[in-house]
mmCIF file of C-alpha atoms in Angstrom:
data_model
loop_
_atom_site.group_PDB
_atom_site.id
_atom_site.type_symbol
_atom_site.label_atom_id
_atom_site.label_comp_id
_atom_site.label_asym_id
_atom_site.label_seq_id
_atom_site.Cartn_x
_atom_site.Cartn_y
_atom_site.Cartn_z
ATOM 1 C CA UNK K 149 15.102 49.733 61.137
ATOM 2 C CA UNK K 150 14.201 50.557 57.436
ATOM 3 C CA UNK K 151 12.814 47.557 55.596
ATOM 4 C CA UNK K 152 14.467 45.672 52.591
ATOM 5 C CA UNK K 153 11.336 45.397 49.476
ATOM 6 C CA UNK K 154 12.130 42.735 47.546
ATOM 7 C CA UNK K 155 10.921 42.858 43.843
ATOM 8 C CA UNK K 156 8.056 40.731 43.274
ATOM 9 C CA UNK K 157 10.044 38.941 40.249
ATOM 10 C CA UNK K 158 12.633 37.889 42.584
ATOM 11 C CA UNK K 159 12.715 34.731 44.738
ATOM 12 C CA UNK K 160 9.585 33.867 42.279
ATOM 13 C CA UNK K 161 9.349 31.043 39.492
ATOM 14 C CA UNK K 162 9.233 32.635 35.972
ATOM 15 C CA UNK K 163 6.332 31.104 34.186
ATOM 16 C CA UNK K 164 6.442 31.082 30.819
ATOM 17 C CA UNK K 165 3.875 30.567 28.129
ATOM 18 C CA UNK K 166 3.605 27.698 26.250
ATOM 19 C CA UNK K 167 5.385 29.028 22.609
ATOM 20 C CA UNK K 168 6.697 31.682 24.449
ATOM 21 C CA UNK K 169 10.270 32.418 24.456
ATOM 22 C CA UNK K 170 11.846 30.401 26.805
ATOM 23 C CA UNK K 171 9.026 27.954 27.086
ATOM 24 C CA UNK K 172 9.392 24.409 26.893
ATOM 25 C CA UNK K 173 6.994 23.687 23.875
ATOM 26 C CA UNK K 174 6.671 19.520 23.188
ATOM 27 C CA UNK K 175 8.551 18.198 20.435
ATOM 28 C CA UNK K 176 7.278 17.437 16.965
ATOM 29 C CA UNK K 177 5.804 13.831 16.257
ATOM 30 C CA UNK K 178 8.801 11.193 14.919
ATOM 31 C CA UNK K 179 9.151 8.396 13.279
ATOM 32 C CA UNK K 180 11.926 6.271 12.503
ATOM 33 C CA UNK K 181 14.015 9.941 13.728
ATOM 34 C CA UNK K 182 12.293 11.718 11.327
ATOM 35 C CA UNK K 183 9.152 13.860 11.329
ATOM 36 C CA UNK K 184 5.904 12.103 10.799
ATOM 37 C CA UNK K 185 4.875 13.452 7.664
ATOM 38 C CA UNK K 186 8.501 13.338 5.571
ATOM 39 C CA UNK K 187 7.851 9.339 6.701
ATOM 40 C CA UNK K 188 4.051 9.485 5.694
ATOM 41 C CA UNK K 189 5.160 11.345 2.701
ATOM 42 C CA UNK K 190 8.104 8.109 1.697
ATOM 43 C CA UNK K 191 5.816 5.801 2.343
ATOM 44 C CA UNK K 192 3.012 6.764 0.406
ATOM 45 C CA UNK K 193 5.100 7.906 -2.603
ATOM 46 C CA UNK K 194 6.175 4.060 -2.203
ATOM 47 C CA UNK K 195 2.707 3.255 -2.375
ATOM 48 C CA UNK K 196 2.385 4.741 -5.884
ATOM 49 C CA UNK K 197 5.671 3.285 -7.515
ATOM 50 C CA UNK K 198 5.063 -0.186 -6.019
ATOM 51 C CA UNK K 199 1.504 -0.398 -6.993
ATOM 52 C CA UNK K 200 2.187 0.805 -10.340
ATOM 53 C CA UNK K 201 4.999 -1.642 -11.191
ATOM 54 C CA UNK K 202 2.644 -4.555 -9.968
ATOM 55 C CA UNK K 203 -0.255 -3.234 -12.282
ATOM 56 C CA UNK K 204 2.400 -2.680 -15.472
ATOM 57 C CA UNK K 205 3.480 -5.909 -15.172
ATOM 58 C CA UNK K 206 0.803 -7.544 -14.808
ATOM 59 C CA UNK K 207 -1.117 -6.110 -17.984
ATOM 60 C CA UNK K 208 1.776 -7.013 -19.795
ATOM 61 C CA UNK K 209 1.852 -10.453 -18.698
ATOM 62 C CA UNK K 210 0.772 -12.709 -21.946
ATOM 63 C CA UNK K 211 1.655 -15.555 -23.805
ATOM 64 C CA UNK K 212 0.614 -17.652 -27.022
ATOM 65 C CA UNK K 213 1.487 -21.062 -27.518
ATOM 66 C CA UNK K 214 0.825 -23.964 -29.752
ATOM 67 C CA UNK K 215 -1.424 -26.349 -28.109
ATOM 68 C CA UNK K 216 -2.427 -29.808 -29.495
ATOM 69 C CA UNK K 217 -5.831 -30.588 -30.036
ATOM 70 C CA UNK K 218 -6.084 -34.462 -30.438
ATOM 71 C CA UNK K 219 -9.685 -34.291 -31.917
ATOM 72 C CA UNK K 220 -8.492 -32.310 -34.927
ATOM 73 C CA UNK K 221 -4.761 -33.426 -34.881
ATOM 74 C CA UNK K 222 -3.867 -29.875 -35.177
ATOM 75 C CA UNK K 223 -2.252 -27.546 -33.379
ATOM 76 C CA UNK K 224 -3.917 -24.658 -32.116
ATOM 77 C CA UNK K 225 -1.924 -20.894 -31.226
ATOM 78 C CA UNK K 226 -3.725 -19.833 -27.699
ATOM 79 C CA UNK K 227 -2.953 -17.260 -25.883
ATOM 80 C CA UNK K 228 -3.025 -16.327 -21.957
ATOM 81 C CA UNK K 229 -3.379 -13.198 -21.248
ATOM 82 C CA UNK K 230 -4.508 -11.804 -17.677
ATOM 83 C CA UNK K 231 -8.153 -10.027 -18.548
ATOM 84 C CA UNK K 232 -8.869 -13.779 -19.528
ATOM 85 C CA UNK K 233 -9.465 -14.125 -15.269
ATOM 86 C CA UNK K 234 -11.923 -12.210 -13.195
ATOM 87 C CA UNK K 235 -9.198 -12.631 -10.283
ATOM 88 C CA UNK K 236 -6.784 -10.924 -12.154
ATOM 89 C CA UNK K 237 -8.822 -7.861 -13.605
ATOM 90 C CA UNK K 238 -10.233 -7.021 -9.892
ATOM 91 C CA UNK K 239 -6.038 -7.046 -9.056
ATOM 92 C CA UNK K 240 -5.206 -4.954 -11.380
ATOM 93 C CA UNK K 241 -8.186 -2.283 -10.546
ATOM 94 C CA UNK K 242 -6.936 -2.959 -7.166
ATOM 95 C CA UNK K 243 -3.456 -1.679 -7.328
ATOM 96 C CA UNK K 244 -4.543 0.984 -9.956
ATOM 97 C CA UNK K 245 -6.598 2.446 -6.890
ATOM 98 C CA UNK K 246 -4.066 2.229 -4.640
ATOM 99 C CA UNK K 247 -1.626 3.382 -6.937
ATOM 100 C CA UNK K 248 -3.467 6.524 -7.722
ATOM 101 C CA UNK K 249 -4.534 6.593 -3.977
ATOM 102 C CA UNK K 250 -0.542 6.705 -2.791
ATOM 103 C CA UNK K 251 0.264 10.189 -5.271
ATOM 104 C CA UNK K 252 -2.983 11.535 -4.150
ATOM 105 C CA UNK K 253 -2.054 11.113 -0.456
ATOM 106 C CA UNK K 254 1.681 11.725 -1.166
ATOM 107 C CA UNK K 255 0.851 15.578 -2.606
ATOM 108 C CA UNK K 256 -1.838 15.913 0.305
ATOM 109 C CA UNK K 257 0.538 15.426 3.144
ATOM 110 C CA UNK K 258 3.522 17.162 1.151
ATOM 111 C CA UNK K 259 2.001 20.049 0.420
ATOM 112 C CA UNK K 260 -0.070 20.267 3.615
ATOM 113 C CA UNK K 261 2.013 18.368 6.643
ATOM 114 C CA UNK K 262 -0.243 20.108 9.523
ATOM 115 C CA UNK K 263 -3.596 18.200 8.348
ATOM 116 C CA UNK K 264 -6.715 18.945 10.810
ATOM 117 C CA UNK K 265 -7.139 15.505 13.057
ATOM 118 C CA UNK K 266 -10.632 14.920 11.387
ATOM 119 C CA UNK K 267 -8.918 15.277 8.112
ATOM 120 C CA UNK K 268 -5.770 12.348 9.455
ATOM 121 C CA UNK K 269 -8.904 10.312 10.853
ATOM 122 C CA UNK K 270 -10.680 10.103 7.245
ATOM 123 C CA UNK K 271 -7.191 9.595 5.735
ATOM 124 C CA UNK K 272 -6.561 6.696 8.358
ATOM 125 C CA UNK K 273 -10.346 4.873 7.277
ATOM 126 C CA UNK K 274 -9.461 5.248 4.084
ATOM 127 C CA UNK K 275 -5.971 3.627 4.253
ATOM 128 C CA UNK K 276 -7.607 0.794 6.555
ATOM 129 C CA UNK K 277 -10.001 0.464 3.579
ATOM 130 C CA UNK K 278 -7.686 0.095 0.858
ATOM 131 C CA UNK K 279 -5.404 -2.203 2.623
ATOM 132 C CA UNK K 280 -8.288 -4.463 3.088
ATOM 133 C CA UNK K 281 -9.090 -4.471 -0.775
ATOM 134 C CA UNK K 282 -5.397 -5.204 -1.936
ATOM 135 C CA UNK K 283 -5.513 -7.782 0.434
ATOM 136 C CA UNK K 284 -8.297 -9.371 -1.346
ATOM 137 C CA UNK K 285 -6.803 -8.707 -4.235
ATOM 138 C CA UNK K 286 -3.443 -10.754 -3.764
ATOM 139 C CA UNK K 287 -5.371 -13.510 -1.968
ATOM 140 C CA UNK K 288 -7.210 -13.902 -5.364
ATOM 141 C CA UNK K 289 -4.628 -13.703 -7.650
ATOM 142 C CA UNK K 290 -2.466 -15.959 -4.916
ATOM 143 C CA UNK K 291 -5.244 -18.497 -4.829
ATOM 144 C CA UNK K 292 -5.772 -18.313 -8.836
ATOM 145 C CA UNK K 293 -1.584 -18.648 -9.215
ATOM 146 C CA UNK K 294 -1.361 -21.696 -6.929
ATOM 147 C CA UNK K 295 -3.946 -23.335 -8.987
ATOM 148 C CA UNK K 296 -2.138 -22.693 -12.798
ATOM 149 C CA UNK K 297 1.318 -24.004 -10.841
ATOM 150 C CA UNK K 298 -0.157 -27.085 -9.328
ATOM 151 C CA UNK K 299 -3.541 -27.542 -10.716
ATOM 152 C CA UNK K 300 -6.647 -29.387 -8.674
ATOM 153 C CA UNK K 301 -6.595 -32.988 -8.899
ATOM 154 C CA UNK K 302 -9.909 -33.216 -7.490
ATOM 155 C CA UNK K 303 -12.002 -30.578 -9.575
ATOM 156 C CA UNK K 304 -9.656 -31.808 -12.920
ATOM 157 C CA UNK K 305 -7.868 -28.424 -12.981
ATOM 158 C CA UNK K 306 -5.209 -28.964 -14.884
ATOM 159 C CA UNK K 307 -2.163 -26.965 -14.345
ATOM 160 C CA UNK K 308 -1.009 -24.602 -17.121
ATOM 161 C CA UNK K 309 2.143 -22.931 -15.650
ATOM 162 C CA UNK K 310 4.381 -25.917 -17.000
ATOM 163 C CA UNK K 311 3.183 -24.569 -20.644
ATOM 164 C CA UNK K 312 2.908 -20.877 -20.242
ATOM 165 C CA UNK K 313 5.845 -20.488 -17.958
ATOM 166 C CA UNK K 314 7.096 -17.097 -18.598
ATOM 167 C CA UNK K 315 3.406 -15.378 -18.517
ATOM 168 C CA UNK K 316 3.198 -17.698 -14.761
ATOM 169 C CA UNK K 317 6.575 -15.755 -13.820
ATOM 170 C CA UNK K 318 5.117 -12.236 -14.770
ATOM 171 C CA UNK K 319 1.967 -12.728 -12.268
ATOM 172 C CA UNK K 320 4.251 -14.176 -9.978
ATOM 173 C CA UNK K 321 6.191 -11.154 -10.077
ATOM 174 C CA UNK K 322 3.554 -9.018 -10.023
ATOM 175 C CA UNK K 323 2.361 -10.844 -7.160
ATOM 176 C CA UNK K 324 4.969 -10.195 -5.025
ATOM 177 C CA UNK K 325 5.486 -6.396 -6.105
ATOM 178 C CA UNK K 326 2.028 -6.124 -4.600
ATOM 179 C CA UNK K 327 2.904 -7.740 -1.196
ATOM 180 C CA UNK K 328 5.414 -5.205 -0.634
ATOM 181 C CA UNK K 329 2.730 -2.481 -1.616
ATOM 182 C CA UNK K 330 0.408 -3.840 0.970
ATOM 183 C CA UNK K 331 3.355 -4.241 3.563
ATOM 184 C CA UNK K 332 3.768 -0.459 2.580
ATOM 185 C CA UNK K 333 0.370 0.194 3.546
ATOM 186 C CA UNK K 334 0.934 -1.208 7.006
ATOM 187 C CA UNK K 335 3.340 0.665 7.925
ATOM 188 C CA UNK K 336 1.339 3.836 6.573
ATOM 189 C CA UNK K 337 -1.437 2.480 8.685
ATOM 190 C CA UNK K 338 0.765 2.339 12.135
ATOM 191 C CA UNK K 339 2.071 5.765 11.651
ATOM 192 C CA UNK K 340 -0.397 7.490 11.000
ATOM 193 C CA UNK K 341 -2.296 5.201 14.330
ATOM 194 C CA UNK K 342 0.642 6.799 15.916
ATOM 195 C CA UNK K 343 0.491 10.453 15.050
ATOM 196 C CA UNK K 344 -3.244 10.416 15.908
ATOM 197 C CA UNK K 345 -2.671 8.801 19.315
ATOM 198 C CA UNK K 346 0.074 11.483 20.080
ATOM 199 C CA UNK K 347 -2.435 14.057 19.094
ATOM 200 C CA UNK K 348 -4.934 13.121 21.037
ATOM 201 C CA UNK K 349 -2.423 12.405 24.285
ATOM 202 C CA UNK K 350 -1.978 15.990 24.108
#
């Protein structure tokens, strides 16, 4: 009886090559539904508008009023202005780093979305870094803020925010800009904790 050859290709699994056609190649990193880097690109771009409103208003934040000086029974045109405090001048060369920091990272990742994972590794210390320093930075200014709205009663601080009120809104709102910035950086943080872990789970 004359024998049936079957083709080796039949009755066999087809294996294909990863990246072949008809392979099953794993899906690009997301984020929030989108790809990693347009969200790393958002966020840092973010980065750089936030941080830059918080340092422009906060170099514009001044005041000059007429205080009474009792000795001379005079008054006396003073002015508040924010390089007049050490915790205000390290904020603003905070957020100017982090600022510049956010368009640097925004063109790196925008104009190079495949970055090497030593490259995302020394991106990710660096973001750790700076969200450390504007951290400080707002806990300075915070701590400096609370005292011109309240004062100390036990050092005799006085409080000056009931006289210069408007220049005690424009830190306060500078204040807050930066919050956002550093809850900006968080998120920058995670995602790119994310994308590396993904990487390496490969």
């Amino acid at each position: 009886m004359a024998s049936i050859v079957m083709p080796a290709e039949l009755g066999s699994p087809q294996r294909h090559s990863r990246g072949q056609p008809g392979g099953h190649s794993s899906p690009p990193a997301t984020v929030f539904g989108m790809g990693n880097s347009k969200v790393d690109a958002i966020l840092r771009m973010s980065l750089f508008v936030s941080s830059l409103v918080a340092v422009i208003v906060m170099v514009t934040s001044q005041q000059t009023k007429n205080i009474y000086v009792a000795a001379y029974n005079i008054q006396v045109p003073i002015l508040a202005k924010y390089n007049q405090v050490p915790a205000f001048i390290y904020f603003v060369v905070a957020l100017a780093v982090a600022s510049f920091y956010g368009i640097t990272t925004t063109l790196l990742v925008t104009l190079k979305p495949s970055l090497s994972t030593k490259l995302s590794l020394q991106i990710v210390f660096l973001d750790t870094v700076l969200l450390s320093i504007v951290v400080a930075a707002i806990g300075a200014t915070g701590g400096v803020g609370y005292i011109g709205e309240y004062g100390n009663k036990y050092t005799g601080w006085d409080k000056i925010c009931n006289t210069y009120g408007s220049y005690c809104k424009q830190v306060l709102g500078s204040l807050l800009v930066s919050i956002f910035s550093a809850v900006i950086l968080i998120f920058i943080v995670l995602c790119s904790f994310i994308s590396l872990s993904k990487r390496v789970s490969k």
